[in-house]
Each structure stands twice: as C-alpha cells, then as structure tokens.
Amino acid sequence: MAFYELRRYTVRPGKMEKWLEFMEGTIIPFQVSKGMVITGSYRGEDDDSVYFWTRRFESEEQRETLYAAVYESDFWKNEVAPQVVDLIDRDLIQVTRVVPTPLSVAH
C-alpha cells in the first residue's frame, strides 16, 4: 500500500528565502532525479519558521531503496548535508507517515 511522508522542518530565523531556493533548486530536483516522488512543498503563511513537504512511496522496500540512493550518495553527503544545517534545525525535524483515507484524491 502506498504511503506518504509528511515532513515538517523548522527554518532558522531569516533563512526562509534561502531555504526555499535551496530546497526547490537543489534538494527536490536531486531527489526527483533519484526516483523520489515529491507531492508537495509548503511554507507557513504567517510563520517563516514553518516548512512542510510530502513524499509518496509505493512500499517500504521502495522507500528504503530511495533513501539509500539519496542519503548515501556523495552529492548528498558532501554538497547538501553541510548546507542544510545552516538553514534548518535538524533536531526539530518531524516525519509522520500517513496513508490516504478512502475518499482522498491522493490514492
């Protein structure tokens, strides 16, 4: 059964624009190139510390394979990870796995 990750990040003060540029210009394209399905990217309407995004996986096996392709890559380790710590508070990352309800269009 397909499931989604709802990921919530806390963006460091004054870093939202830089975070969005990095996320949408580097992180999302890189993850998509590895096979990730990114279904949404959101910022807080009135709170510049709030950022959410969602990813879809067809199975736990696919999630594990894609995690390895992304997070174990030299590009992630050497180019992405060092910049992330300056933009978001990694200690506050929240990841919730969710599944669509029967009437959801997200099936």
XYZ file of C-alpha atoms in Angstrom, residues 35 37 56-67:
14
model
C 13.248 8.475 -8.238
C 8.007 11.384 -5.832
C 4.975 9.359 -1.778
C 6.287 5.806 -1.619
C 4.696 2.702 -3.109
C 6.166 0.400 -0.445
C 8.616 0.229 2.440
C 11.064 -1.517 0.133
C 10.905 1.391 -2.330
C 11.386 3.894 0.496
C 14.489 2.068 1.714
C 15.934 1.901 -1.807
C 15.292 5.595 -2.463
C 16.636 6.659 0.937
